[in-house]
CSV table of C-alpha atoms in Angstrom, one decimal:
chain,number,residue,atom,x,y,z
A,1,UNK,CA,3.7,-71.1,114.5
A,2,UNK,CA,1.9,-73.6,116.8
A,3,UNK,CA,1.0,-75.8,112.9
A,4,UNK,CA,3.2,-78.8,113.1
A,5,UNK,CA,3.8,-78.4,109.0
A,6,UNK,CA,5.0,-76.2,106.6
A,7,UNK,CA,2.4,-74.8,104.4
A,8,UNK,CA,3.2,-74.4,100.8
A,9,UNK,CA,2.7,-71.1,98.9
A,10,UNK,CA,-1.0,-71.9,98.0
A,11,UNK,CA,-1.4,-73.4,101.0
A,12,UNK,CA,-1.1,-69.9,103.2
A,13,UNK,CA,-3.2,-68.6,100.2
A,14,UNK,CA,-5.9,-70.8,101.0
A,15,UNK,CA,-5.4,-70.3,104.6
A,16,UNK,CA,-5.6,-66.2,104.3
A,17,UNK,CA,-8.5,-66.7,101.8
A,18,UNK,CA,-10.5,-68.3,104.8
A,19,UNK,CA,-9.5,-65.5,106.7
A,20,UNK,CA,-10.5,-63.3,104.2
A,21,UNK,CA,-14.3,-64.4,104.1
A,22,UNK,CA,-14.0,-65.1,107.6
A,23,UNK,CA,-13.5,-60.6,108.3
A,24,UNK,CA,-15.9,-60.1,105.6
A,25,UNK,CA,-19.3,-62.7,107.4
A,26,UNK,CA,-19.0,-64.5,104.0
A,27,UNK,CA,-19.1,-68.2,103.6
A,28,UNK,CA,-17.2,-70.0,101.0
A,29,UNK,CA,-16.3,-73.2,99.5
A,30,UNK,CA,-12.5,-74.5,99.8
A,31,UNK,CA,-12.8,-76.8,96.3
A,32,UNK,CA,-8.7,-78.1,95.7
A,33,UNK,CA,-8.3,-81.0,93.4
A,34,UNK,CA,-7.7,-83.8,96.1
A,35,UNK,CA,-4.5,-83.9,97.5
A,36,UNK,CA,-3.3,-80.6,97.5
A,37,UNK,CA,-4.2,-80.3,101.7
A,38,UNK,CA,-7.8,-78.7,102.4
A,39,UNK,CA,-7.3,-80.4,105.1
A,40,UNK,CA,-4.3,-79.1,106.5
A,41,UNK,CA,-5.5,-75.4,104.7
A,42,UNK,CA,-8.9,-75.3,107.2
A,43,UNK,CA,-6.7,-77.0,110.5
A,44,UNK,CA,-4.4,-73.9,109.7
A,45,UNK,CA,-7.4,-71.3,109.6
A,46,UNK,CA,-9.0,-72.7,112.9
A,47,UNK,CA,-5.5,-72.8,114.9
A,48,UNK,CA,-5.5,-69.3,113.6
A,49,UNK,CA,-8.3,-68.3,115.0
A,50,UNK,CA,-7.9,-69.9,118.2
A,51,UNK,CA,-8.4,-67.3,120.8
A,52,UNK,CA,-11.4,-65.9,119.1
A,53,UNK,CA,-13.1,-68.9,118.6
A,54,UNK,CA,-12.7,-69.8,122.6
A,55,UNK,CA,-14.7,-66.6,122.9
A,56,UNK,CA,-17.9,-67.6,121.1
A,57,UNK,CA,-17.8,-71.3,121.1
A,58,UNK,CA,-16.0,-74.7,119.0
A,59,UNK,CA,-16.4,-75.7,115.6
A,60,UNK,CA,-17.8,-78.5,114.1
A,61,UNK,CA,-16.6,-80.6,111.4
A,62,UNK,CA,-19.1,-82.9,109.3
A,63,UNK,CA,-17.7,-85.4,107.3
A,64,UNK,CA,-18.1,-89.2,105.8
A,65,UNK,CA,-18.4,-91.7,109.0
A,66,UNK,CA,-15.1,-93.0,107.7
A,67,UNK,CA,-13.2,-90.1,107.9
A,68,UNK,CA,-14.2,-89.2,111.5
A,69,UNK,CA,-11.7,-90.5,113.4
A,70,UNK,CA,-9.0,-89.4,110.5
A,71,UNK,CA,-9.8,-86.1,110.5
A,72,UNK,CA,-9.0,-86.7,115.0
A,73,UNK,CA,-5.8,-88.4,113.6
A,74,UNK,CA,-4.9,-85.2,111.2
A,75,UNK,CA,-5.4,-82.5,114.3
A,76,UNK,CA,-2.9,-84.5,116.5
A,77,UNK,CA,-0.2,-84.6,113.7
A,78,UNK,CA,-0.7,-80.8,112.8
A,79,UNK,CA,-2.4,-78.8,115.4
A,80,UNK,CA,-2.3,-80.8,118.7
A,81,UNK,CA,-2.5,-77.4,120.2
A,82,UNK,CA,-6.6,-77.9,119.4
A,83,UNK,CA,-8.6,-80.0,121.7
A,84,UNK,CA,-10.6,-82.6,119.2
A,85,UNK,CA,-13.7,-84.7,119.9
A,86,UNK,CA,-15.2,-87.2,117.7
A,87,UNK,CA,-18.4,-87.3,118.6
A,88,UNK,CA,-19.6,-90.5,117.4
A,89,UNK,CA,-21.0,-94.2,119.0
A,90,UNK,CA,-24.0,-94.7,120.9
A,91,UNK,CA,-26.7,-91.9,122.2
A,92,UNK,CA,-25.3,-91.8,125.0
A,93,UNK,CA,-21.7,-91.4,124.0
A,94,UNK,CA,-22.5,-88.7,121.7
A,95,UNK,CA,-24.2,-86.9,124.7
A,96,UNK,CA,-21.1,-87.6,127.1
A,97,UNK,CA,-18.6,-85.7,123.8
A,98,UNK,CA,-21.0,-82.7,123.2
A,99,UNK,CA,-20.8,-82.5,126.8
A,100,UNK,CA,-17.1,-81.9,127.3
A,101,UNK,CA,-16.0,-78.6,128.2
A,102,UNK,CA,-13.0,-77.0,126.3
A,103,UNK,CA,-13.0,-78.6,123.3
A,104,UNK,CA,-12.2,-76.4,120.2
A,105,UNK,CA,-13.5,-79.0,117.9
A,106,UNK,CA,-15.6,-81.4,117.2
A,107,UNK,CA,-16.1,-83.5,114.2
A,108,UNK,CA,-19.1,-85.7,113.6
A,109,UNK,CA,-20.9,-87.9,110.5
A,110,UNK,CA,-23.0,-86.4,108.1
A,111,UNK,CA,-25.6,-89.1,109.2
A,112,UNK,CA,-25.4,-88.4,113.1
A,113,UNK,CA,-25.4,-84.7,112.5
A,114,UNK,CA,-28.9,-85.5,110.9
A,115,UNK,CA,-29.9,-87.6,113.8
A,116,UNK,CA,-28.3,-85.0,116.4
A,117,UNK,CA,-29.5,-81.9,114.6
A,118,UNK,CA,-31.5,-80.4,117.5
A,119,UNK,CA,-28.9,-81.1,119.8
A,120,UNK,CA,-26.0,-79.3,117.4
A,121,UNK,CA,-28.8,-76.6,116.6
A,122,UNK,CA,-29.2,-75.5,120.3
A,123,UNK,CA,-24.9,-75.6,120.4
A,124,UNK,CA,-23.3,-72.1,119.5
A,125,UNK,CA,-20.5,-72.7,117.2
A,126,UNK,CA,-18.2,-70.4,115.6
A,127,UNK,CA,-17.6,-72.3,112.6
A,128,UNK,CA,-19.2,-74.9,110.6
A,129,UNK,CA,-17.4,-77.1,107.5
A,130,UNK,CA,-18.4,-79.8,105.6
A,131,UNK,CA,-15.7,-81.9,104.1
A,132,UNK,CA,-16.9,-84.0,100.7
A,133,UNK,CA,-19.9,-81.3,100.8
A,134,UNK,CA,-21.3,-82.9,97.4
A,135,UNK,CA,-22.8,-85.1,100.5
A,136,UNK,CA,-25.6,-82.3,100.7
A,137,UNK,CA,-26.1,-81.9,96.8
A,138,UNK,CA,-29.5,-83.4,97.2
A,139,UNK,CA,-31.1,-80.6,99.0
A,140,UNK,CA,-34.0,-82.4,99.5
A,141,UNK,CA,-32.8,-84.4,102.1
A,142,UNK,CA,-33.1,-84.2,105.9
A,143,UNK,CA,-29.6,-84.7,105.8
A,144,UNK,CA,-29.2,-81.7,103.7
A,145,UNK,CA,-32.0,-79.7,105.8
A,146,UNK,CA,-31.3,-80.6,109.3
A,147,UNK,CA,-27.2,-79.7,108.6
A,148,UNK,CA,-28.2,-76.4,107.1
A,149,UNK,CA,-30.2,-75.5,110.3
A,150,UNK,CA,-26.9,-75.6,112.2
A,151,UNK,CA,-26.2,-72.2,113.7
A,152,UNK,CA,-22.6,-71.2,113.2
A,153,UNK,CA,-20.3,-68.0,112.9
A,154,UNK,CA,-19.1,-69.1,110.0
A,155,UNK,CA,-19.5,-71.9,107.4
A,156,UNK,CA,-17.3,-73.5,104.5
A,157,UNK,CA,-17.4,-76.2,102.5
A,158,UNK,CA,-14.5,-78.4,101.3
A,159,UNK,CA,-15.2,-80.5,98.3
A,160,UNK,CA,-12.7,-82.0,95.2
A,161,UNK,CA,-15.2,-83.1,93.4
A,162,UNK,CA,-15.9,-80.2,90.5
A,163,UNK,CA,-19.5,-78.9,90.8
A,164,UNK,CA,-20.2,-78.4,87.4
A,165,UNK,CA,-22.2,-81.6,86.6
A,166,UNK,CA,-25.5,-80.4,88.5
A,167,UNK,CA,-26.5,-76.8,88.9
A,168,UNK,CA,-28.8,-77.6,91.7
A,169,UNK,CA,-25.4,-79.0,93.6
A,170,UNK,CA,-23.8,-75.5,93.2
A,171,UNK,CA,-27.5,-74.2,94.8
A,172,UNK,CA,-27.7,-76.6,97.5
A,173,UNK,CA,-23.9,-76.0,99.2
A,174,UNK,CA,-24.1,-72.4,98.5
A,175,UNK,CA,-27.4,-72.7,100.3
A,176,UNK,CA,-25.1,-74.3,103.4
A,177,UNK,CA,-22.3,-71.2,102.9
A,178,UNK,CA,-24.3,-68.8,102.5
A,179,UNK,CA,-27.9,-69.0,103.0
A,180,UNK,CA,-30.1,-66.4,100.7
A,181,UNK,CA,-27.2,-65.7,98.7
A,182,UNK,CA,-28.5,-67.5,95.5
A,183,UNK,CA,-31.9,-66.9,96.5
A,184,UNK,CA,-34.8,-69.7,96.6
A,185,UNK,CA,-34.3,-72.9,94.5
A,186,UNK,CA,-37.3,-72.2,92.4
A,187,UNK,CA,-35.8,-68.4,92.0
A,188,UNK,CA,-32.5,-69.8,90.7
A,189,UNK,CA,-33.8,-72.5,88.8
A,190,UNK,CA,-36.1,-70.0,87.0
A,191,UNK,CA,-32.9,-67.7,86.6
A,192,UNK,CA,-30.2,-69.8,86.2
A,193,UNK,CA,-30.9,-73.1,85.5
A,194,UNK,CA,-32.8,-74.0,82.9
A,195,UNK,CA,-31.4,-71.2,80.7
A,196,UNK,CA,-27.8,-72.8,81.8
A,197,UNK,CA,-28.8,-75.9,80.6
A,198,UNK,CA,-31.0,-74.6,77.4
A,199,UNK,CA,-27.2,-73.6,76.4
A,200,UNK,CA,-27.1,-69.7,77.5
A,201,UNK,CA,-23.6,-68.2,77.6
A,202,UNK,CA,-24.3,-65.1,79.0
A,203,UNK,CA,-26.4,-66.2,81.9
A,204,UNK,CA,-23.6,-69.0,82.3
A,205,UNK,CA,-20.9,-66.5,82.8
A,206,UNK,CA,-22.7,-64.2,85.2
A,207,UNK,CA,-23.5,-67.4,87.3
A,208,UNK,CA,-19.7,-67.9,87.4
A,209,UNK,CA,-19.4,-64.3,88.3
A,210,UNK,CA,-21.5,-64.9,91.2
A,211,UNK,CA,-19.9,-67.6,93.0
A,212,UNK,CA,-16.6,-67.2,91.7
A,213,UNK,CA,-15.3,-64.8,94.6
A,214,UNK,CA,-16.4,-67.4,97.2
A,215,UNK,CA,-15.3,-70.2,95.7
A,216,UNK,CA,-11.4,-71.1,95.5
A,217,UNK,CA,-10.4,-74.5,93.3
A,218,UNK,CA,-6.7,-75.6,92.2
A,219,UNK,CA,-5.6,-78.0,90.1
């Protein structure tokens, strides 16, 4: 009651599909076309689960530096029941916003959370999301590595851009959601990969069997 926005059928079943792998400990990946509100769908999710977060500690969203302070904009207009901090600026002003107390959310850069990642690994969080998560397809990167060190609850991903042009993209943010789940790289390259790409139905489709219950896309 306390979202400032009516949510649309798929909307609520985006927002009860969050909940869903929220009861269960899973992870998942939130992959609407863009516009259709995965925004709005994971602001309704963490107003939702308010009170328990305040229990175990904020959230943390990781985004493109030019979404930051949009993302700050977006929680006023629909949950301004949430207390938001960009954390963002200078060393020391990033020190001064971790160091707020009551804030249910934070949302930082996907290039500060790499420079901050000790800082944000020593911080318990109860949840975790990276919006445009194809930032983290490379998972060779210290951006990739030092954001998948971050301790949370629980972690999603939010992405509109379709994941089936690598493999080793699907690996990496799976490897954010849910860590193990796919295995090593090497173990799913040897498994899945290079069979995928050789042109192997079968192994294809139970790949897509795999992920398909923790990932939810609409067109």
């Amino acid at each position: 009651k306390a979202l400032q926005a009516n949510l649309r059928s798929y909307q609520l079943q985006g927002l009860s599909y969050l909940n869903f792998l929220s009861e269960y400990g899973f992870g998942g990946i939130l992959a609407d076309e863009m516009g259709l509100g995965k925004t709005l769908q994971l602001m309704a999710f963490l107003l939702d689960r308010r009170d328990e977060a305040r229990g175990i500690g904020p959230s943390l969203i990781v985004c493109p530096a030019s979404l930051v302070y949009n993302w700050a904009a977006e929680f006023e207009r629909f949950a301004p029941d949430l207390s938001v901090e960009p954390v963002a600026g200078s060393k020391q002003e990033r020190m001064t916003a971790r160091a707020k107390n009551g804030i249910d959310v934070y949302v930082t850069s996907y290039d500060l959370a790499r420079i901050d990642a000790a800082e944000w690994s020593a911080k318990r969080l109860y949840c975790c999301t990276l919006d445009e998560a194809q930032y983290i397809k490379n998972h060779g990167t210290l951006t990739a590595r030092a954001i998948k060190r971050i301790d949370a609850r629980h972690r999603f991903a939010l992405t509109g851009t379709p994941m089936e042009n690598r493999l080793s993209e699907i690996w990496s943010i799976f490897d954010f959601v849910m860590p193990g789940f796919l295995g090593s790289y090497m173990r799913f390259k040897e498994k899945f990969e290079l069979d995928i790409v050789g042109g192997d139905q079968d192994r294809a489709r139970r790949l897509a069997s795999l992920v398909g219950p923790f990932m939810l896309r609409r067109l």
